[in-house]
Amino acid sequence: MEHTKELLSVPLASLVPSRFNVRRHSVGQVEELAALIEAQGLLHNLVVTEQEVGRGKSRKLKFAVAAGERRRRAMLLLQQRGRLPKEHEVLCELVPPERALEVSLAENSGREAMHPADEFEAFKALIDEGKGVEDVAARFGVSVLTVQRRLKLSALSPKLLALYRDDGINLDQLMALTLSDDHGVQERTWFDAQPWGKTPAALRRRLTVGEVEAAGSALVRFVGIEAYEAAGGVVRRDLFDDEQSRFLSDPALLERLAGEKLEALACTVREEGWKWVEARLSVDSQALRQFAPCGHVNRKPTAAEQEELDALARRAAELEQQAQALDDAPEWSPDEAEMIDLEEQDIAARCKAIHETLKTWTPEQMAHAGVIVTVGREGDVEVMRGLVRDEDRKAIAVAVRSKGATSLPGPDDTGNDEPHSASSSAALERRAPGCSEALTKRLAAHRTMALQALLVQNAAVALASVVHVFVLRTFGADYPREASALQVSPQLSAYALEAAADDLKTSRAWLVVQQAKDAWQARLPEQQGEWFGWLLGLSQAELIDLLALCSALTANALPTAGAADSANAIAAALSLDMADWWEPTAEAYLNHVPKAQIIAALKEAGPELAGGGVEAMKKDALVSAAASRLAGTRWLPEPLRRSPG
């Protein structure tokens, strides 16, 4: 069948929407299309029918657009912006009304969308022709970042792009692989990964192993990205992360720059007259246990300091009254509560800073004590004064006896509540802030299960963990045992973990461990008496893998196990990220915390997630909404973050 086409040039002002257009709900943005029309001209004619509008003498002939309504609106937008003249005419194809619906349907259903890979390569071709990124962005109505992202994707390995065309890899996975520019590295990262290791997060971790992620690094904040790059450091940027995540590829350089900056600050502290001053990049609670705090006295505040302390105290009292009034009110705004909380935190920090300046030590005390200059958690400088080494304690005791305790207080004489005391550390390990004891145990059970899942897959760390048991028994306290000639009594932790978290068997970590256990169970001889002989026939590699499983099943990071330091060390060795193993579902977390804590979690995961009137929701509705919004955000409560306890 042949169809004749009548082409005519119609003024843009004479074009109107048509009832025959099958795209009833296509009201999307036309910015990008307008930019394309301005740069390339109208590439496809509009399909129109004649339509009379108005009544009587005001009756006029118009042309209704059966196909091309978005193009019409894009041209109107250009006309409003002065990019097209008022008398601009559009080339159209005129069809009779009885064919308009059929033509509109045919045009919209007969098109095949361009494959994204074709779009990547087309953008690259434009750049290769000499066009600038900004020019291409303007001509196609997209952002410069969008062009940069498409160019990054076009530069991927041809093998991966071919796989993408065949639906063998998705776009999120491709975006993760762009963290490397090396085609060989990209291909090995993808093709060598196990199925569970091909998530975008897992691919990013493999590509950035050994690098420092700027967002979570106190050293990066301390040194500064600019200083690191000025020293020749390379920064890998993730274009596809909304936060534009940055990874520093030279940790040694970062540490050297941080050490140099710290040492310069330590030189200033040395002028105070301490026996020793050390610059350390980090100091943990274990390292601080090697020191005892030297007694100090507090000088009287100056008039200005006292005035500021009094003002802060008055403001703190006012905030307390405001918070109480807010609690008693029938309705309250979370924003108000947050503002009060933030100001209270600021007041506490300012008071602490003033009180730190009031601490004084005598020259005799300083002759036996020292200072550690280090980097705090937020990337600021932390100066720990008045620390006494073990070897200096005897000297202090002699000085105390000869000069009197009042002139030379020894370690802990003042009864100050030092932050590095063992008792306070233990208290923090027992219960995380904002969590009940039951919830703390539940979260610890999930973390233990994830540790076990990773230990199953990492024989080297598992073997080191078992050797650690021997070292503790050999060189630590002697606990006589009977069951084994080797004096090793493994205790499986499954029952304790299930008791702490009744949803544990639904977790991904449990499935990983159970699959590994079932695989070995299927290989064991039926009779236990044959097991030892069977083990003798295994290769060393198989024995190590089996040892990894068995040792993993004994791991116990529950607070009651009293092994927080060991669990944290193993987690660090395994690069444990609980966001890979746990999500804040209703059963796992949200049902166990109050509304305020759920709202705080939403705000922390993303300010936009706390919208929609969540503050006014009842608990059940809030839990349901929060579970949906937090899914996939990788938000974790404090006990499950990278440095728990």
XYZ file of C-alpha atoms in Angstrom, residues 466-491:
26
model
C 44.211 -20.184 65.181
C 47.912 -19.546 65.752
C 46.842 -16.623 67.907
C 44.936 -19.053 70.128
C 48.122 -21.102 70.601
C 50.173 -17.993 71.369
C 47.655 -16.836 73.975
C 47.678 -20.239 75.621
C 51.479 -20.649 75.424
C 52.589 -17.215 76.523
C 49.510 -16.014 78.376
C 47.659 -17.342 81.404
C 47.750 -21.098 81.870
C 44.288 -22.673 81.769
C 44.599 -26.478 82.277
C 42.398 -28.568 79.956
C 41.857 -32.310 79.528
C 39.998 -33.175 76.326
C 42.881 -32.679 73.888
C 46.582 -33.438 74.100
C 47.129 -30.117 72.371
C 45.136 -28.310 75.084
C 42.896 -26.669 72.482
C 39.118 -26.766 73.014
C 37.225 -25.082 70.158
C 33.800 -23.813 71.154
